[in-house]
Tab-separated table of N, CA, C and O in Angstrom:
chain	number	residue	atom	x	y	z
A	1	MET	N	-30.457	-83.589	-38.964
A	1	MET	CA	-29.684	-84.278	-37.938
A	1	MET	C	-30.639	-85.000	-36.997
A	1	MET	O	-31.648	-84.457	-36.600
A	2	TYR	N	-30.281	-86.225	-36.638
A	2	TYR	CA	-31.130	-87.018	-35.767
A	2	TYR	C	-30.675	-86.917	-34.332
A	2	TYR	O	-29.481	-86.859	-34.044
A	3	PHE	N	-31.640	-86.911	-33.418
A	3	PHE	CA	-31.346	-86.822	-32.004
A	3	PHE	C	-30.785	-88.153	-31.510
A	3	PHE	O	-31.477	-89.162	-31.546
A	4	ASN	N	-29.552	-88.138	-31.080
A	4	ASN	CA	-28.968	-89.284	-30.394
A	4	ASN	C	-29.176	-90.599	-31.134
A	4	ASN	O	-29.232	-91.653	-30.532
A	5	GLU	N	-29.345	-90.528	-32.452
A	5	GLU	CA	-29.524	-91.745	-33.256
A	5	GLU	C	-30.707	-92.594	-32.781
A	5	GLU	O	-30.728	-93.799	-32.990
A	6	THR	N	-31.676	-91.999	-32.116
A	6	THR	CA	-32.842	-92.732	-31.636
A	6	THR	C	-33.808	-92.970	-32.790
A	6	THR	O	-34.253	-92.032	-33.428
A	7	THR	N	-34.105	-94.239	-33.045
A	7	THR	CA	-34.966	-94.627	-34.151
A	7	THR	C	-36.289	-95.150	-33.621
A	7	THR	O	-36.333	-95.941	-32.679
A	8	ILE	N	-37.376	-94.697	-34.257
A	8	ILE	CA	-38.736	-95.038	-33.839
A	8	ILE	C	-39.470	-95.666	-35.014
A	8	ILE	O	-39.386	-95.174	-36.141
A	9	LEU	N	-40.209	-96.724	-34.753
A	9	LEU	CA	-41.099	-97.333	-35.741
A	9	LEU	C	-42.523	-96.970	-35.361
A	9	LEU	O	-42.919	-97.131	-34.202
A	10	LEU	N	-43.276	-96.454	-36.316
A	10	LEU	CA	-44.672	-96.105	-36.091
A	10	LEU	C	-45.564	-97.168	-36.718
A	10	LEU	O	-45.327	-97.579	-37.853
A	11	ILE	N	-46.591	-97.586	-35.967
A	11	ILE	CA	-47.532	-98.586	-36.479
A	11	ILE	C	-48.944	-98.059	-36.271
A	11	ILE	O	-49.368	-97.833	-35.139
A	12	GLY	N	-49.659	-97.875	-37.358
A	12	GLY	CA	-51.035	-97.409	-37.297
A	12	GLY	C	-51.258	-96.253	-38.252
A	12	GLY	O	-50.365	-95.861	-38.993
A	13	GLY	N	-52.462	-95.716	-38.205
A	13	GLY	CA	-52.797	-94.657	-39.141
A	13	GLY	C	-53.706	-93.589	-38.564
A	13	GLY	O	-54.309	-92.828	-39.305
A	14	SER	N	-53.783	-93.495	-37.247
A	14	SER	CA	-54.680	-92.516	-36.627
A	14	SER	C	-54.143	-91.094	-36.794
A	14	SER	O	-52.954	-90.879	-37.043
A	15	ALA	N	-55.037	-90.135	-36.606
A	15	ALA	CA	-54.636	-88.727	-36.626
A	15	ALA	C	-53.647	-88.449	-35.497
A	15	ALA	O	-52.696	-87.686	-35.673
A	16	GLU	N	-53.866	-89.072	-34.342
A	16	GLU	CA	-52.957	-88.883	-33.210
A	16	GLU	C	-51.546	-89.352	-33.567
A	16	GLU	O	-50.559	-88.679	-33.257
A	17	LEU	N	-51.451	-90.501	-34.229
A	17	LEU	CA	-50.145	-91.010	-34.636
A	17	LEU	C	-49.530	-90.095	-35.707
A	17	LEU	O	-48.315	-89.882	-35.714
A	18	GLY	N	-50.347	-89.543	-36.568
A	18	GLY	CA	-49.864	-88.590	-37.569
A	18	GLY	C	-49.261	-87.357	-36.915
A	18	GLY	O	-48.206	-86.867	-37.339
A	19	ARG	N	-49.918	-86.851	-35.886
A	19	ARG	CA	-49.378	-85.699	-35.153
A	19	ARG	C	-48.080	-86.071	-34.453
A	19	ARG	O	-47.123	-85.296	-34.421
A	20	PHE	N	-48.036	-87.291	-33.896
A	20	PHE	CA	-46.807	-87.755	-33.261
A	20	PHE	C	-45.686	-87.832	-34.297
A	20	PHE	O	-44.552	-87.433	-34.024
A	21	ARG	N	-45.983	-88.353	-35.488
A	21	ARG	CA	-44.984	-88.470	-36.557
A	21	ARG	C	-44.373	-87.097	-36.860
A	21	ARG	O	-43.152	-86.972	-36.954
A	22	GLU	N	-45.224	-86.094	-37.006
A	22	GLU	CA	-44.735	-84.742	-37.285
A	22	GLU	C	-43.871	-84.224	-36.152
A	22	GLU	O	-42.807	-83.648	-36.378
A	23	TRP	N	-44.311	-84.409	-34.906
A	23	TRP	CA	-43.542	-83.968	-33.745
A	23	TRP	C	-42.192	-84.680	-33.695
A	23	TRP	O	-41.150	-84.039	-33.477
A	24	ALA	N	-42.187	-85.995	-33.875
A	24	ALA	CA	-40.940	-86.769	-33.803
A	24	ALA	C	-39.954	-86.321	-34.886
A	24	ALA	O	-38.759	-86.170	-34.616
A	25	HIS	N	-40.472	-86.102	-36.083
A	25	HIS	CA	-39.615	-85.651	-37.180
A	25	HIS	C	-39.020	-84.276	-36.859
A	25	HIS	O	-37.807	-84.062	-37.001
A	26	ARG	N	-39.857	-83.344	-36.417
A	26	ARG	CA	-39.379	-82.000	-36.058
A	26	ARG	C	-38.390	-82.045	-34.895
A	26	ARG	O	-37.483	-81.211	-34.808
A	27	SER	N	-38.558	-83.019	-34.005
A	27	SER	CA	-37.713	-83.126	-32.817
A	27	SER	C	-36.397	-83.832	-33.096
A	27	SER	O	-35.540	-83.914	-32.211
A	28	GLY	N	-36.230	-84.348	-34.301
A	28	GLY	CA	-34.961	-84.939	-34.690
A	28	GLY	C	-34.834	-86.431	-34.504
A	28	GLY	O	-33.721	-86.973	-34.551
A	29	PHE	N	-35.943	-87.115	-34.304
A	29	PHE	CA	-35.886	-88.573	-34.187
A	29	PHE	C	-35.924	-89.199	-35.576
A	29	PHE	O	-36.581	-88.687	-36.479
A	30	ARG	N	-35.258	-90.296	-35.731
A	30	ARG	CA	-35.251	-91.047	-36.986
A	30	ARG	C	-36.469	-91.967	-37.004
A	30	ARG	O	-36.777	-92.628	-36.021
A	31	LEU	N	-37.173	-92.008	-38.132
A	31	LEU	CA	-38.348	-92.871	-38.277
A	31	LEU	C	-38.007	-94.045	-39.183
A	31	LEU	O	-37.476	-93.854	-40.271
A	32	ALA	N	-38.323	-95.244	-38.716
A	32	ALA	CA	-38.034	-96.476	-39.457
A	32	ALA	C	-39.279	-96.953	-40.190
A	32	ALA	O	-40.401	-96.612	-39.828
A	33	GLU	N	-39.062	-97.775	-41.187
A	33	GLU	CA	-40.151	-98.370	-41.959
A	33	GLU	C	-40.494	-99.779	-41.482
A	33	GLU	O	-41.564	-100.286	-41.773
A	34	ARG	N	-39.562	-100.411	-40.778
A	34	ARG	CA	-39.770	-101.789	-40.310
A	34	ARG	C	-38.920	-102.028	-39.068
A	34	ARG	O	-38.054	-101.236	-38.749
A	35	VAL	N	-39.162	-103.145	-38.396
A	35	VAL	CA	-38.375	-103.509	-37.224
A	35	VAL	C	-36.979	-103.896	-37.693
A	35	VAL	O	-36.821	-104.733	-38.573
A	36	ASP	N	-35.986	-103.238	-37.144
A	36	ASP	CA	-34.601	-103.600	-37.416
A	36	ASP	C	-33.794	-103.325	-36.152
A	36	ASP	O	-34.320	-102.764	-35.180
A	37	PRO	N	-32.528	-103.700	-36.119
A	37	PRO	CA	-31.739	-103.544	-34.891
A	37	PRO	C	-31.599	-102.105	-34.398
A	37	PRO	O	-31.298	-101.882	-33.226
A	38	GLU	N	-31.822	-101.123	-35.248
A	38	GLU	CA	-31.691	-99.723	-34.839
A	38	GLU	C	-32.942	-99.191	-34.134
A	38	GLU	O	-32.879	-98.150	-33.477
A	39	VAL	N	-34.070	-99.872	-34.276
A	39	VAL	CA	-35.323	-99.384	-33.685
A	39	VAL	C	-35.259	-99.529	-32.170
A	39	VAL	O	-35.070	-100.620	-31.636
A	40	ARG	N	-35.429	-98.401	-31.490
A	40	ARG	CA	-35.406	-98.392	-30.029
A	40	ARG	C	-36.801	-98.332	-29.427
A	40	ARG	O	-37.049	-98.821	-28.332
A	41	TYR	N	-37.733	-97.687	-30.138
A	41	TYR	CA	-39.111	-97.565	-29.665
A	41	TYR	C	-40.078	-97.838	-30.798
A	41	TYR	O	-39.827	-97.465	-31.939
A	42	VAL	N	-41.206	-98.446	-30.453
A	42	VAL	CA	-42.353	-98.540	-31.351
A	42	VAL	C	-43.427	-97.657	-30.739
A	42	VAL	O	-43.706	-97.741	-29.540
A	43	VAL	N	-43.999	-96.798	-31.559
A	43	VAL	CA	-45.144	-95.999	-31.136
A	43	VAL	C	-46.294	-96.435	-32.035
A	43	VAL	O	-46.197	-96.362	-33.264
A	44	ALA	N	-47.344	-96.951	-31.409
A	44	ALA	CA	-48.448	-97.534	-32.156
A	44	ALA	C	-49.781	-97.024	-31.632
A	44	ALA	O	-49.909	-96.657	-30.462
A	45	ASP	N	-50.756	-97.033	-32.521
A	45	ASP	CA	-52.117	-96.678	-32.128
A	45	ASP	C	-52.590	-97.610	-31.020
A	45	ASP	O	-52.179	-98.770	-30.941
A	46	GLU	N	-53.461	-97.089	-30.167
A	46	GLU	CA	-54.015	-97.883	-29.061
A	46	GLU	C	-54.631	-99.193	-29.558
A	46	GLU	O	-54.435	-100.232	-28.941
A	47	ASP	N	-55.396	-99.143	-30.665
A	47	ASP	CA	-56.032	-100.369	-31.142
A	47	ASP	C	-55.001	-101.396	-31.596
A	47	ASP	O	-55.193	-102.597	-31.414
A	48	VAL	N	-53.888	-100.946	-32.147
A	48	VAL	CA	-52.813	-101.866	-32.536
A	48	VAL	C	-52.229	-102.511	-31.285
A	48	VAL	O	-52.053	-103.737	-31.233
A	49	LEU	N	-51.954	-101.719	-30.260
A	49	LEU	CA	-51.412	-102.252	-29.012
A	49	LEU	C	-52.376	-103.224	-28.348
A	49	LEU	O	-51.954	-104.179	-27.685
A	50	ASP	N	-53.686	-102.997	-28.545
A	50	ASP	CA	-54.708	-103.873	-27.968
A	50	ASP	C	-54.991	-105.109	-28.821
A	50	ASP	O	-55.804	-105.939	-28.445
A	51	GLY	N	-54.362	-105.203	-29.995
A	51	GLY	CA	-54.537	-106.371	-30.853
A	51	GLY	C	-55.580	-106.226	-31.939
A	51	GLY	O	-55.809	-107.164	-32.700
A	52	SER	N	-56.239	-105.076	-32.042
A	52	SER	CA	-57.219	-104.831	-33.108
A	52	SER	C	-56.496	-104.140	-34.258
A	52	SER	O	-56.485	-102.917	-34.355
A	53	CYS	N	-55.859	-104.950	-35.094
A	53	CYS	CA	-55.016	-104.396	-36.141
A	53	CYS	C	-54.972	-105.338	-37.336
A	53	CYS	O	-55.512	-106.436	-37.290
A	54	THR	N	-54.301	-104.894	-38.377
A	54	THR	CA	-54.140	-105.742	-39.551
A	54	THR	C	-53.121	-106.839	-39.236
A	54	THR	O	-52.310	-106.687	-38.297
A	55	PRO	N	-53.125	-107.917	-40.008
A	55	PRO	CA	-52.116	-108.958	-39.775
A	55	PRO	C	-50.681	-108.422	-39.863
A	55	PRO	O	-49.835	-108.793	-39.047
A	56	GLU	N	-50.413	-107.547	-40.824
A	56	GLU	CA	-49.059	-106.994	-40.960
A	56	GLU	C	-48.680	-106.151	-39.741
A	56	GLU	O	-47.565	-106.242	-39.233
A	57	GLN	N	-49.622	-105.338	-39.254
A	57	GLN	CA	-49.348	-104.549	-38.050
A	57	GLN	C	-49.076	-105.470	-36.859
A	57	GLN	O	-48.164	-105.222	-36.070
A	58	GLY	N	-49.845	-106.529	-36.747
A	58	GLY	CA	-49.647	-107.496	-35.672
A	58	GLY	C	-48.290	-108.166	-35.749
A	58	GLY	O	-47.622	-108.362	-34.729
A	59	ARG	N	-47.859	-108.517	-36.964
A	59	ARG	CA	-46.533	-109.136	-37.135
A	59	ARG	C	-45.417	-108.156	-36.758
A	59	ARG	O	-44.455	-108.541	-36.100
A	60	MET	N	-45.552	-106.892	-37.174
A	60	MET	CA	-44.524	-105.902	-36.838
A	60	MET	C	-44.443	-105.710	-35.327
A	60	MET	O	-43.354	-105.664	-34.758
A	61	LEU	N	-45.599	-105.607	-34.676
A	61	LEU	CA	-45.624	-105.432	-33.231
A	61	LEU	C	-45.032	-106.657	-32.531
A	61	LEU	O	-44.240	-106.521	-31.592
A	62	ALA	N	-45.372	-107.843	-32.996
A	62	ALA	CA	-44.831	-109.072	-32.394
A	62	ALA	C	-43.314	-109.134	-32.557
A	62	ALA	O	-42.603	-109.493	-31.609
A	63	ARG	N	-42.803	-108.777	-33.735
A	63	ARG	CA	-41.341	-108.772	-33.950
A	63	ARG	C	-40.666	-107.773	-33.009
A	63	ARG	O	-39.602	-108.059	-32.456
A	64	ALA	N	-41.276	-106.614	-32.850
A	64	ALA	CA	-40.699	-105.608	-31.952
A	64	ALA	C	-40.669	-106.120	-30.517
A	64	ALA	O	-39.658	-105.990	-29.818
A	65	ARG	N	-41.769	-106.683	-30.075
A	65	ARG	CA	-41.828	-107.206	-28.700
A	65	ARG	C	-40.814	-108.316	-28.495
A	65	ARG	O	-40.141	-108.375	-27.466
A	66	GLU	N	-40.681	-109.212	-29.475
A	66	GLU	CA	-39.708	-110.302	-29.381
A	66	GLU	C	-38.287	-109.763	-29.284
A	66	GLU	O	-37.434	-110.361	-28.630
A	67	ALA	N	-38.032	-108.632	-29.936
A	67	ALA	CA	-36.707	-108.015	-29.913
A	67	ALA	C	-36.484	-107.163	-28.663
A	67	ALA	O	-35.399	-106.608	-28.474
A	68	GLY	N	-37.504	-107.051	-27.809
A	68	GLY	CA	-37.376	-106.277	-26.582
A	68	GLY	C	-37.506	-104.774	-26.781
A	68	GLY	O	-37.078	-103.994	-25.935
A	69	VAL	N	-38.120	-104.364	-27.895
A	69	VAL	CA	-38.301	-102.942	-28.182
A	69	VAL	C	-39.470	-102.403	-27.368
A	69	VAL	O	-40.497	-103.066	-27.228
A	70	GLU	N	-39.308	-101.203	-26.824
A	70	GLU	CA	-40.365	-100.550	-26.060
A	70	GLU	C	-41.535	-100.240	-26.987
A	70	GLU	O	-41.334	-99.668	-28.063
A	71	CYS	N	-42.758	-100.588	-26.593
A	71	CYS	CA	-43.963	-100.362	-27.394
A	71	CYS	C	-44.887	-99.409	-26.634
A	71	CYS	O	-45.352	-99.734	-25.551
A	72	LEU	N	-45.122	-98.234	-27.231
A	72	LEU	CA	-45.815	-97.152	-26.545
A	72	LEU	C	-46.949	-96.600	-27.384
A	72	LEU	O	-46.900	-96.638	-28.608
A	73	SER	N	-47.932	-96.022	-26.719
A	73	SER	CA	-48.976	-95.271	-27.418
A	73	SER	C	-48.388	-93.922	-27.833
A	73	SER	O	-47.342	-93.506	-27.327
A	74	PRO	N	-49.044	-93.197	-28.739
A	74	PRO	CA	-48.525	-91.880	-29.131
A	74	PRO	C	-48.367	-90.920	-27.942
A	74	PRO	O	-47.345	-90.233	-27.835
A	75	ALA	N	-49.337	-90.872	-27.049
A	75	ALA	CA	-49.244	-89.946	-25.909
A	75	ALA	C	-48.088	-90.322	-24.985
A	75	ALA	O	-47.303	-89.460	-24.574
A	76	THR	N	-47.971	-91.593	-24.658
A	76	THR	CA	-46.889	-92.033	-23.780
A	76	THR	C	-45.545	-91.898	-24.479
A	76	THR	O	-44.557	-91.489	-23.874
A	77	GLY	N	-45.519	-92.221	-25.764
A	77	GLY	CA	-44.285	-92.087	-26.536
A	77	GLY	C	-43.782	-90.661	-26.543
A	77	GLY	O	-42.593	-90.411	-26.328
A	78	GLN	N	-44.668	-89.714	-26.772
A	78	GLN	CA	-44.242	-88.319	-26.812
A	78	GLN	C	-43.736	-87.873	-25.442
A	78	GLN	O	-42.722	-87.186	-25.346
A	79	SER	N	-44.400	-88.291	-24.398
A	79	SER	CA	-43.971	-87.933	-23.042
A	79	SER	C	-42.585	-88.495	-22.747
A	79	SER	O	-41.706	-87.777	-22.255
A	80	CYS	N	-42.378	-89.758	-23.051
A	80	CYS	CA	-41.086	-90.401	-22.784
A	80	CYS	C	-39.974	-89.832	-23.650
A	80	CYS	O	-38.865	-89.584	-23.176
A	81	LEU	N	-40.261	-89.610	-24.926
A	81	LEU	CA	-39.232	-89.095	-25.818
A	81	LEU	C	-38.919	-87.634	-25.525
A	81	LEU	O	-37.787	-87.182	-25.723
A	82	ARG	N	-39.887	-86.910	-25.007
A	82	ARG	CA	-39.620	-85.531	-24.576
A	82	ARG	C	-38.592	-85.545	-23.443
A	82	ARG	O	-37.714	-84.681	-23.377
A	83	MET	N	-38.672	-86.545	-22.558
A	83	MET	CA	-37.681	-86.682	-21.488
A	83	MET	C	-36.283	-86.876	-22.075
A	83	MET	O	-35.310	-86.302	-21.569
A	84	LEU	N	-36.174	-87.681	-23.127
A	84	LEU	CA	-34.881	-87.859	-23.785
A	84	LEU	C	-34.354	-86.534	-24.307
A	84	LEU	O	-33.164	-86.225	-24.178
A	85	LEU	N	-35.227	-85.743	-24.922
A	85	LEU	CA	-34.816	-84.446	-25.451
A	85	LEU	C	-34.319	-83.522	-24.340
A	85	LEU	O	-33.456	-82.684	-24.565
A	86	GLU	N	-34.881	-83.687	-23.160
A	86	GLU	CA	-34.500	-82.866	-22.007
A	86	GLU	C	-33.283	-83.435	-21.280
A	86	GLU	O	-32.863	-82.903	-20.266
A	87	GLY	N	-32.757	-84.559	-21.798
A	87	GLY	CA	-31.577	-85.158	-21.184
A	87	GLY	C	-31.869	-86.037	-19.991
A	87	GLY	O	-30.975	-86.378	-19.227
A	88	ARG	N	-33.150	-86.421	-19.840
A	88	ARG	CA	-33.537	-87.296	-18.732
A	88	ARG	C	-33.892	-88.670	-19.281
A	88	ARG	O	-34.352	-88.786	-20.404
A	89	ALA	N	-33.692	-89.677	-18.460
A	89	ALA	CA	-34.086	-91.032	-18.846
A	89	ALA	C	-35.593	-91.162	-18.681
A	89	ALA	O	-36.147	-90.735	-17.660
A	90	PRO	N	-36.274	-91.739	-19.676
A	90	PRO	CA	-37.721	-91.961	-19.540
A	90	PRO	C	-38.003	-92.830	-18.314
A	90	PRO	O	-37.335	-93.828	-18.090
A	91	GLU	N	-38.988	-92.419	-17.526
A	91	GLU	CA	-39.323	-93.128	-16.297
A	91	GLU	C	-40.326	-94.242	-16.552
A	91	GLU	O	-41.205	-94.116	-17.385
A	92	GLY	N	-40.189	-95.339	-15.819
A	92	GLY	CA	-41.193	-96.393	-15.823
A	92	GLY	C	-41.193	-97.296	-17.037
A	92	GLY	O	-42.142	-98.018	-17.251
A	93	ILE	N	-40.136	-97.263	-17.821
A	93	ILE	CA	-40.101	-98.121	-19.002
A	93	ILE	C	-39.092	-99.231	-18.772
A	93	ILE	O	-37.961	-98.984	-18.401
A	94	LYS	N	-39.538	-100.434	-19.014
A	94	LYS	CA	-38.666	-101.592	-18.950
A	94	LYS	C	-38.738	-102.274	-20.301
A	94	LYS	O	-39.765	-102.285	-20.954
A	95	SER	N	-37.671	-102.868	-20.721
A	95	SER	CA	-37.614	-103.494	-22.034
A	95	SER	C	-38.750	-104.494	-22.218
A	95	SER	O	-38.988	-105.337	-21.375
A	96	GLY	N	-39.458	-104.360	-23.337
A	96	GLY	CA	-40.539	-105.257	-23.666
A	96	GLY	C	-41.874	-104.878	-23.061
A	96	GLY	O	-42.886	-105.466	-23.384
A	97	MET	N	-41.905	-103.886	-22.178
A	97	MET	CA	-43.138	-103.486	-21.509
A	97	MET	C	-43.977	-102.617	-22.449
A	97	MET	O	-43.454	-101.764	-23.136
A	98	VAL	N	-45.254	-102.846	-22.466
A	98	VAL	CA	-46.155	-102.042	-23.294
A	98	VAL	C	-46.794	-100.982	-22.408
A	98	VAL	O	-47.450	-101.298	-21.437
A	99	LEU	N	-46.570	-99.727	-22.756
A	99	LEU	CA	-47.160	-98.622	-22.016
A	99	LEU	C	-48.088	-97.877	-22.939
A	99	LEU	O	-47.737	-97.576	-24.065
A	100	THR	N	-49.282	-97.587	-22.459
A	100	THR	CA	-50.226	-96.819	-23.254
A	100	THR	C	-50.668	-95.608	-22.478
A	100	THR	O	-50.519	-95.546	-21.267
A	101	GLY	N	-51.178	-94.627	-23.180
A	101	GLY	CA	-51.545	-93.354	-22.570
A	101	GLY	C	-52.543	-93.482	-21.438
A	101	GLY	O	-52.455	-92.775	-20.462
A	102	GLY	N	-53.511	-94.377	-21.542
A	102	GLY	CA	-54.566	-94.438	-20.549
A	102	GLY	C	-54.374	-95.473	-19.474
A	102	GLY	O	-55.270	-95.720	-18.702
A	103	ARG	N	-53.226	-96.096	-19.439
A	103	ARG	CA	-53.056	-97.185	-18.472
A	103	ARG	C	-51.971	-96.895	-17.488
A	103	ARG	O	-51.070	-96.238	-17.670
């Protein structure tokens, strides 16, 4: 069963993102393979968010941003999505804004 039909797209291949993937799956979030209308959040490696990525990763991130999808680092994503699990609205997120763990 998926939590509140919240769908997340993951971009990158770091160990941190792998741990996030496992946490998100265990927590009941749906994981997408590509940007589509159901994707509510993108969680991407820091280097992807900073533009140091493959062309395909860059295209996926650009499509998500154009669609107004929230783009987060794994640490920030887990913090914000944990708020959803607790029934609270994630703080400090505005549509299209890129939030990363260290910023």
